[in-house]
PDB file of C-alpha atoms in Angstrom:
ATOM      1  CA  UNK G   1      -4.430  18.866  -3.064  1.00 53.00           C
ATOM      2  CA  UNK G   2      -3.825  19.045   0.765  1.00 71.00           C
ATOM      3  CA  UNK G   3      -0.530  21.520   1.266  1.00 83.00           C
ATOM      4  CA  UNK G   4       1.985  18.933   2.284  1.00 90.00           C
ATOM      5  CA  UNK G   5       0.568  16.423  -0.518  1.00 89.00           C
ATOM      6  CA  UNK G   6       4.268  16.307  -2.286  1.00 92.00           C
ATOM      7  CA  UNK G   7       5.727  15.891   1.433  1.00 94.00           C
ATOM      8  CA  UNK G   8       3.754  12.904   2.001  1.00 93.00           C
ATOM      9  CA  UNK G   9       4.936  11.378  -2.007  1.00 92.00           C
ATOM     10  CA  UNK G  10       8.520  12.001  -0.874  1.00 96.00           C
ATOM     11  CA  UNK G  11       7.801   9.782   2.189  1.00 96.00           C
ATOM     12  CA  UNK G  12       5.703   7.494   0.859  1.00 93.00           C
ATOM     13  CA  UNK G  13       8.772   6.908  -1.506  1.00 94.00           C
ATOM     14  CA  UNK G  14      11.145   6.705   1.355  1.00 96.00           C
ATOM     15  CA  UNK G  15       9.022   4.299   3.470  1.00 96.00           C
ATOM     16  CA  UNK G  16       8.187   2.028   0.769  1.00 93.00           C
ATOM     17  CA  UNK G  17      10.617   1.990  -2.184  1.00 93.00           C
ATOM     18  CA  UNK G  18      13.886   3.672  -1.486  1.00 94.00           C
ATOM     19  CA  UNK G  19      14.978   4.750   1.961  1.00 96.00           C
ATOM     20  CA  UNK G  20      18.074   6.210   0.632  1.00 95.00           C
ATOM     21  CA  UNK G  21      16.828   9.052  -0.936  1.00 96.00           C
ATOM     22  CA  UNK G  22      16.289  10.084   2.847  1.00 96.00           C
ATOM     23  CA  UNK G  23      19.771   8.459   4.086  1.00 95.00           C
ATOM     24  CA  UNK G  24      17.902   6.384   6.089  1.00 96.00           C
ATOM     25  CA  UNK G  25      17.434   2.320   6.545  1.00 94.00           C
ATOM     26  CA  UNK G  26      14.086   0.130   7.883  1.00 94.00           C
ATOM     27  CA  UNK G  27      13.965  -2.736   9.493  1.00 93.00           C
ATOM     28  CA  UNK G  28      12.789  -6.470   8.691  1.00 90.00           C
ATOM     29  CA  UNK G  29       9.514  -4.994   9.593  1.00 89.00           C
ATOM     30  CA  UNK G  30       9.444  -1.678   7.630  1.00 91.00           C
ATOM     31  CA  UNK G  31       9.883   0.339  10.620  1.00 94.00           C
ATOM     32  CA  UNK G  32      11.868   3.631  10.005  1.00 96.00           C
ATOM     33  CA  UNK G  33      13.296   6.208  13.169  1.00 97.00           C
ATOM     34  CA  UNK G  34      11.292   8.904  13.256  1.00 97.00           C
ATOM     35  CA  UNK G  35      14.597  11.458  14.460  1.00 97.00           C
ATOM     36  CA  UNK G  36      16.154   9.579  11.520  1.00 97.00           C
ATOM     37  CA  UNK G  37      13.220  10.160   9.123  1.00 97.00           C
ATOM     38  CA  UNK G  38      12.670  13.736  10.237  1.00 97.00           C
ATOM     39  CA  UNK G  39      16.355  14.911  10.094  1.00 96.00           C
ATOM     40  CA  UNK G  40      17.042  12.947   6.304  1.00 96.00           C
ATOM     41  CA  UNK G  41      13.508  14.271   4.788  1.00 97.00           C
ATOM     42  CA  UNK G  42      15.045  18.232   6.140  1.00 96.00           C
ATOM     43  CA  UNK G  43      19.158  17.277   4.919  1.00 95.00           C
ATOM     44  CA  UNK G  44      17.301  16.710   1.407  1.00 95.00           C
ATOM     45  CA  UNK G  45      16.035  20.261   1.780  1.00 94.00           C
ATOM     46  CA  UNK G  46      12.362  19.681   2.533  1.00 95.00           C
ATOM     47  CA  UNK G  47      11.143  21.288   5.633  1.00 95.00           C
ATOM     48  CA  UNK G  48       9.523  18.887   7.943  1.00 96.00           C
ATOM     49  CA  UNK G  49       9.148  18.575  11.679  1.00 97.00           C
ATOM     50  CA  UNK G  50       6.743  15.995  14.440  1.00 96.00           C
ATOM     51  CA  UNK G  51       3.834  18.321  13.873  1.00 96.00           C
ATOM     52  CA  UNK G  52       4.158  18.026  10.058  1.00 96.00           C
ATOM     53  CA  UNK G  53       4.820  14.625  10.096  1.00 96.00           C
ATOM     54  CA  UNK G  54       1.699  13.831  12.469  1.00 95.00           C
ATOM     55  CA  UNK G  55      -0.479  16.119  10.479  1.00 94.00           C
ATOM     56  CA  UNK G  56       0.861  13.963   7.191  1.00 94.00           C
ATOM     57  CA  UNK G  57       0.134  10.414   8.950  1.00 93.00           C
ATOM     58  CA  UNK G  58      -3.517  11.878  10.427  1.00 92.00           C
ATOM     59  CA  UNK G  59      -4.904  13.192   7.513  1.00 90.00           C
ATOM     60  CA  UNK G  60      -3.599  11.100   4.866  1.00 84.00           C
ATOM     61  CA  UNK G  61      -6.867   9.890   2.858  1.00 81.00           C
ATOM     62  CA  UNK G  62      -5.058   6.197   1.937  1.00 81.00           C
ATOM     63  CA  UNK G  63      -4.054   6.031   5.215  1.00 85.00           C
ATOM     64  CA  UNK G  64      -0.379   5.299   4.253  1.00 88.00           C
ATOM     65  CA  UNK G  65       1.291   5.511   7.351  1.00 93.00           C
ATOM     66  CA  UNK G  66       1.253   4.371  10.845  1.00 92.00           C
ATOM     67  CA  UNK G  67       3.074   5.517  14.207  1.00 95.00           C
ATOM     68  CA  UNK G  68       4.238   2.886  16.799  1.00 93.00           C
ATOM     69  CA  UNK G  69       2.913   3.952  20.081  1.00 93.00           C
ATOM     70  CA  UNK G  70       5.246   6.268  21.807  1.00 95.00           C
ATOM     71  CA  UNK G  71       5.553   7.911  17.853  1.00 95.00           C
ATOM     72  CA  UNK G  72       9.173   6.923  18.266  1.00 96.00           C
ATOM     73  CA  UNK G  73       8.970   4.678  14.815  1.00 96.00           C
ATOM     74  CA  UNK G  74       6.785   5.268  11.700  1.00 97.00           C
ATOM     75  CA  UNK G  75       6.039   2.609   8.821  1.00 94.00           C
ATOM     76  CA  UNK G  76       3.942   2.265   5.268  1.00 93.00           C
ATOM     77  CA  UNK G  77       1.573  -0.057   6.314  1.00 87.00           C
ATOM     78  CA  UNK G  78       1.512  -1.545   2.614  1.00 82.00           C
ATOM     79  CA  UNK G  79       2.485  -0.761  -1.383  1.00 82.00           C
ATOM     80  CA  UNK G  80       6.261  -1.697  -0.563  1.00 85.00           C
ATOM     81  CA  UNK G  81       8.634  -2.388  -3.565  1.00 83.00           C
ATOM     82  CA  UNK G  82      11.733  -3.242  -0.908  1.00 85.00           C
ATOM     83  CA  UNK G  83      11.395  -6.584   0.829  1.00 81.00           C
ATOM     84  CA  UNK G  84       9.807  -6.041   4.253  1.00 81.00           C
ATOM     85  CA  UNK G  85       7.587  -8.016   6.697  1.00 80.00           C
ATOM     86  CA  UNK G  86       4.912  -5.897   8.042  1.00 78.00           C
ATOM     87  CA  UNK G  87       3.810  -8.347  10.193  1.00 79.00           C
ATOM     88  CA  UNK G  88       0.049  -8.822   8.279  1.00 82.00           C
ATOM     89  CA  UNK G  89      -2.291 -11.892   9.910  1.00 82.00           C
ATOM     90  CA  UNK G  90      -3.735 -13.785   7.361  1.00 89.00           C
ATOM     91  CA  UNK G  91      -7.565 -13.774   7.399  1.00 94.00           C
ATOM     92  CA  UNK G  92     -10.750 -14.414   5.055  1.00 96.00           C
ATOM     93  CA  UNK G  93     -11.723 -12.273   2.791  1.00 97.00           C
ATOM     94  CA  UNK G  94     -15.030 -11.433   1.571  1.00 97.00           C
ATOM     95  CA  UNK G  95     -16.721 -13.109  -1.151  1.00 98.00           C
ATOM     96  CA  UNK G  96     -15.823 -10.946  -3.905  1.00 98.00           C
ATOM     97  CA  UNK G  97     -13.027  -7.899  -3.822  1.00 98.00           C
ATOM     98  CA  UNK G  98     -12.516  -5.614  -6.746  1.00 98.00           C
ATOM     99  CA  UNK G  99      -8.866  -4.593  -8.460  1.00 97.00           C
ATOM    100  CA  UNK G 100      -8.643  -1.691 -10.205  1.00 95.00           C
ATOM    101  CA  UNK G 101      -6.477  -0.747 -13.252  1.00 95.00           C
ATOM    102  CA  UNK G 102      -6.135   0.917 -16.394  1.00 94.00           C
ATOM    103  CA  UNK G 103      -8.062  -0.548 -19.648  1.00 94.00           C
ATOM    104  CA  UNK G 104      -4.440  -0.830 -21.625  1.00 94.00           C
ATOM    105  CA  UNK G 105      -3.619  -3.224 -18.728  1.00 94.00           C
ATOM    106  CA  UNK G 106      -6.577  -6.060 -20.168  1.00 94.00           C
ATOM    107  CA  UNK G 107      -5.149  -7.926 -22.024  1.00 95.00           C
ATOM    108  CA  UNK G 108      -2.249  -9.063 -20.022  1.00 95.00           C
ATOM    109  CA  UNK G 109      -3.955  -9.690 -17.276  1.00 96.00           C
ATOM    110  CA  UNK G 110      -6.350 -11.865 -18.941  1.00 94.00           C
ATOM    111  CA  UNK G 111      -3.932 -14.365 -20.033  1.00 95.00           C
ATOM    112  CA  UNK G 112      -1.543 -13.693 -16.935  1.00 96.00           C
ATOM    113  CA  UNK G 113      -3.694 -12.668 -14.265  1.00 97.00           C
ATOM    114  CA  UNK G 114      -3.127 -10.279 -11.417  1.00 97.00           C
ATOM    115  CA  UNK G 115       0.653 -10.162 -10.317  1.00 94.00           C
ATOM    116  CA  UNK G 116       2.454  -7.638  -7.610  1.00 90.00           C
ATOM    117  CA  UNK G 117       4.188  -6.485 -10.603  1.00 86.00           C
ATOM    118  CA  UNK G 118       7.204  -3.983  -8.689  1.00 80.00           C
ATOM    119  CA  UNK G 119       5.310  -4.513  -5.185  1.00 82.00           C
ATOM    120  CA  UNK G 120       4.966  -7.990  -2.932  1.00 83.00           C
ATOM    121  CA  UNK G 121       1.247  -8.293  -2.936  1.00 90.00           C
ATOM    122  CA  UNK G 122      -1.615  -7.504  -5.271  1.00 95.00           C
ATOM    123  CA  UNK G 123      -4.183  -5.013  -3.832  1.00 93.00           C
ATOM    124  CA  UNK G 124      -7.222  -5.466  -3.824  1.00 97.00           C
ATOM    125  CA  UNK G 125     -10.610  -3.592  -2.628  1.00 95.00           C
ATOM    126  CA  UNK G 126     -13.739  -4.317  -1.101  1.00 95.00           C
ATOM    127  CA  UNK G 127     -15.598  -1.902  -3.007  1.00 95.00           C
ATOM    128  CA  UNK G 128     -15.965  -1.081  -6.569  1.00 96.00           C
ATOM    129  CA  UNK G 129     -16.055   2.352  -5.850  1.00 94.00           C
ATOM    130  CA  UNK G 130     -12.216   2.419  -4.016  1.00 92.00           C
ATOM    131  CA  UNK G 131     -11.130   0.048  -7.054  1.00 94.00           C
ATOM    132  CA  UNK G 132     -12.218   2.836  -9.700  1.00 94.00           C
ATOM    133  CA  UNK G 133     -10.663   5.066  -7.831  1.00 91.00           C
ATOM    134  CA  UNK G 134      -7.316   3.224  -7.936  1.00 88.00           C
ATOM    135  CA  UNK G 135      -8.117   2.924 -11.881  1.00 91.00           C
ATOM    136  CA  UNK G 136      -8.284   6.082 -12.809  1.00 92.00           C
ATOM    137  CA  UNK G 137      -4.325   6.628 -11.217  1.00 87.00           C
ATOM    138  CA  UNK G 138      -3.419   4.772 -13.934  1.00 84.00           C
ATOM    139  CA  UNK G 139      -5.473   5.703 -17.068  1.00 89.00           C
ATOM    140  CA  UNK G 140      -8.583   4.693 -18.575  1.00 94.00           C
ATOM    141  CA  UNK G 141      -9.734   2.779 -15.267  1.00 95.00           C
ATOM    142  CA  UNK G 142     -11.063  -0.329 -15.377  1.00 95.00           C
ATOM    143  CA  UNK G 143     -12.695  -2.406 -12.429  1.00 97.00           C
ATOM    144  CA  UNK G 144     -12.000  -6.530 -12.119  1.00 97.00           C
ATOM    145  CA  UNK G 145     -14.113  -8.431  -9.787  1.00 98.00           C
ATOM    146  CA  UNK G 146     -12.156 -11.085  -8.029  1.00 98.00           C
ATOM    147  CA  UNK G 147     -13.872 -14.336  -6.663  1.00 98.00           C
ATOM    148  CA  UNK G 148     -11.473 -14.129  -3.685  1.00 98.00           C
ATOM    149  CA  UNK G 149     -13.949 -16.095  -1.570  1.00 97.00           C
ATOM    150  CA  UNK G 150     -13.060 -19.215  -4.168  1.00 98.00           C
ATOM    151  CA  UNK G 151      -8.930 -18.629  -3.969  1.00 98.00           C
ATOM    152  CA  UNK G 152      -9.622 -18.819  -0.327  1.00 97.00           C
ATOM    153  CA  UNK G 153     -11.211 -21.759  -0.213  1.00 97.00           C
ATOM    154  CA  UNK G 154      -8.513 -23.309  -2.779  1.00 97.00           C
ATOM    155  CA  UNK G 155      -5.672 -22.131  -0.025  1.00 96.00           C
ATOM    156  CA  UNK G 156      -4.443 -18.790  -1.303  1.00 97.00           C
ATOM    157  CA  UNK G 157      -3.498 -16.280   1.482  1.00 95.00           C
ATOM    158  CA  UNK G 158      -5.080 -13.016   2.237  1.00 97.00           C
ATOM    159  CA  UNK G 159      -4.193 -10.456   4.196  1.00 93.00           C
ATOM    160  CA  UNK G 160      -5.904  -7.351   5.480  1.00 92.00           C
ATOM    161  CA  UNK G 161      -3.474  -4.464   5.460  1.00 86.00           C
ATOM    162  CA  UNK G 162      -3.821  -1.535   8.547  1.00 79.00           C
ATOM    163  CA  UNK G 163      -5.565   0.866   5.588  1.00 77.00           C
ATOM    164  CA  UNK G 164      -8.123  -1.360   4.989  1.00 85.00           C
ATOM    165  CA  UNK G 165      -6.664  -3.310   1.439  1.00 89.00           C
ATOM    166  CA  UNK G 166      -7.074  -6.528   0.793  1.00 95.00           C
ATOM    167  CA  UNK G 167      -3.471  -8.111  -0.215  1.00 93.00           C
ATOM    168  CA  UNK G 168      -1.951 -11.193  -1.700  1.00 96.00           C
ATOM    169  CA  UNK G 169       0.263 -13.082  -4.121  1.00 93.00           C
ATOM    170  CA  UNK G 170      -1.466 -13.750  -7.625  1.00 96.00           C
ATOM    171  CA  UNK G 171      -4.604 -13.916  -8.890  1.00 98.00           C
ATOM    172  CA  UNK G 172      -4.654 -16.666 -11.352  1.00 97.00           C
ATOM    173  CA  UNK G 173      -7.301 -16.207 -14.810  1.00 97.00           C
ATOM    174  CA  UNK G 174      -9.800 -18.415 -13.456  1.00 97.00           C
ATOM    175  CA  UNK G 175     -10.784 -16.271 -10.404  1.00 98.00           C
ATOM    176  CA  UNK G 176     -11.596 -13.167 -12.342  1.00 97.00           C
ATOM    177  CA  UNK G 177     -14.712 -12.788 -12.469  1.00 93.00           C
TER     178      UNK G 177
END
């Protein structure tokens, strides 16, 4: 646990699912104002300032975050519950990416496939290893194997968020692998 772990929660909260609980608003593109950010996180009584909140965004392991250029606007650069456009450029994927879950999670997805469930995309990996990972946040982890390179090829969109996940819509039965 790095020391401003439940710091970085409360944002990742704020900049992805509920802006309010920082008094704060984004816009169409997910961007929040830093100042804003900085003085809603301390009203809430959390102690933050720039150097905390560039510490948080550096050394973040998921690589949640991302600062415009002049550090002026911050935004989650994927995993958002709250409609937003965050500007992603559709590209190919690899052949195969990997979703992880819990093993409780099986059956439904077996006869329902992959959905975003509370978020817009599914996410996906491009190693087992990061899927697991990802499983084991929610239980007994399970990895799928995803023949992405066929959904591609059948029109489905992917996208390659900032942090390196693979994102998009559904993944119908027939491309799990």
């Amino acid at each position: 646990m790095g020391k401003f772990d439940k710091l970085s929660k409360f944002i990742s909260l704020v900049l992805r699912h509920n802006p309010a609980a920082a008094g704060i608003s984004l816009d169409e593109h997910g961007w929040a104002d830093v100042d804003e950010l900085l003085a809603g996180i301390n009203h809430t009584g959390r102690k933050i300032n720039m150097d905390i909140l560039e510490e948080i965004v550096a050394s973040d392991q998921k690589q949640r975050y991302c600062l415009n250029q002049d550090k002026t606007q911050i935004r989650a650069n994927q995993g958002h519950s709250i409609a937003v456009d965050v500007e992603l450029k559709e590209q190919e994927p690899p052949k195969i990416l990997y979703h992880g879950t819990a093993a409780r999670f099986l059956k439904a997805i077996k006869s329902e496939g992959l959905k975003p469930m509370n978020r817009l995309y599914v996410h996906l990996s491009k190693d087992a290893e990061t899927a697991l990972k990802v499983g084991r946040r929610h239980g007994s982890p399970v990895v799928l194997m995803v023949d992405s390179g066929a959904m591609y090829g059948d029109g489905c969109q992917f996208y390659l968020s900032e942090n390196g996940v693979w994102l998009t819509k559904k993944v119908e039965t027939n491309y799990l692998l």
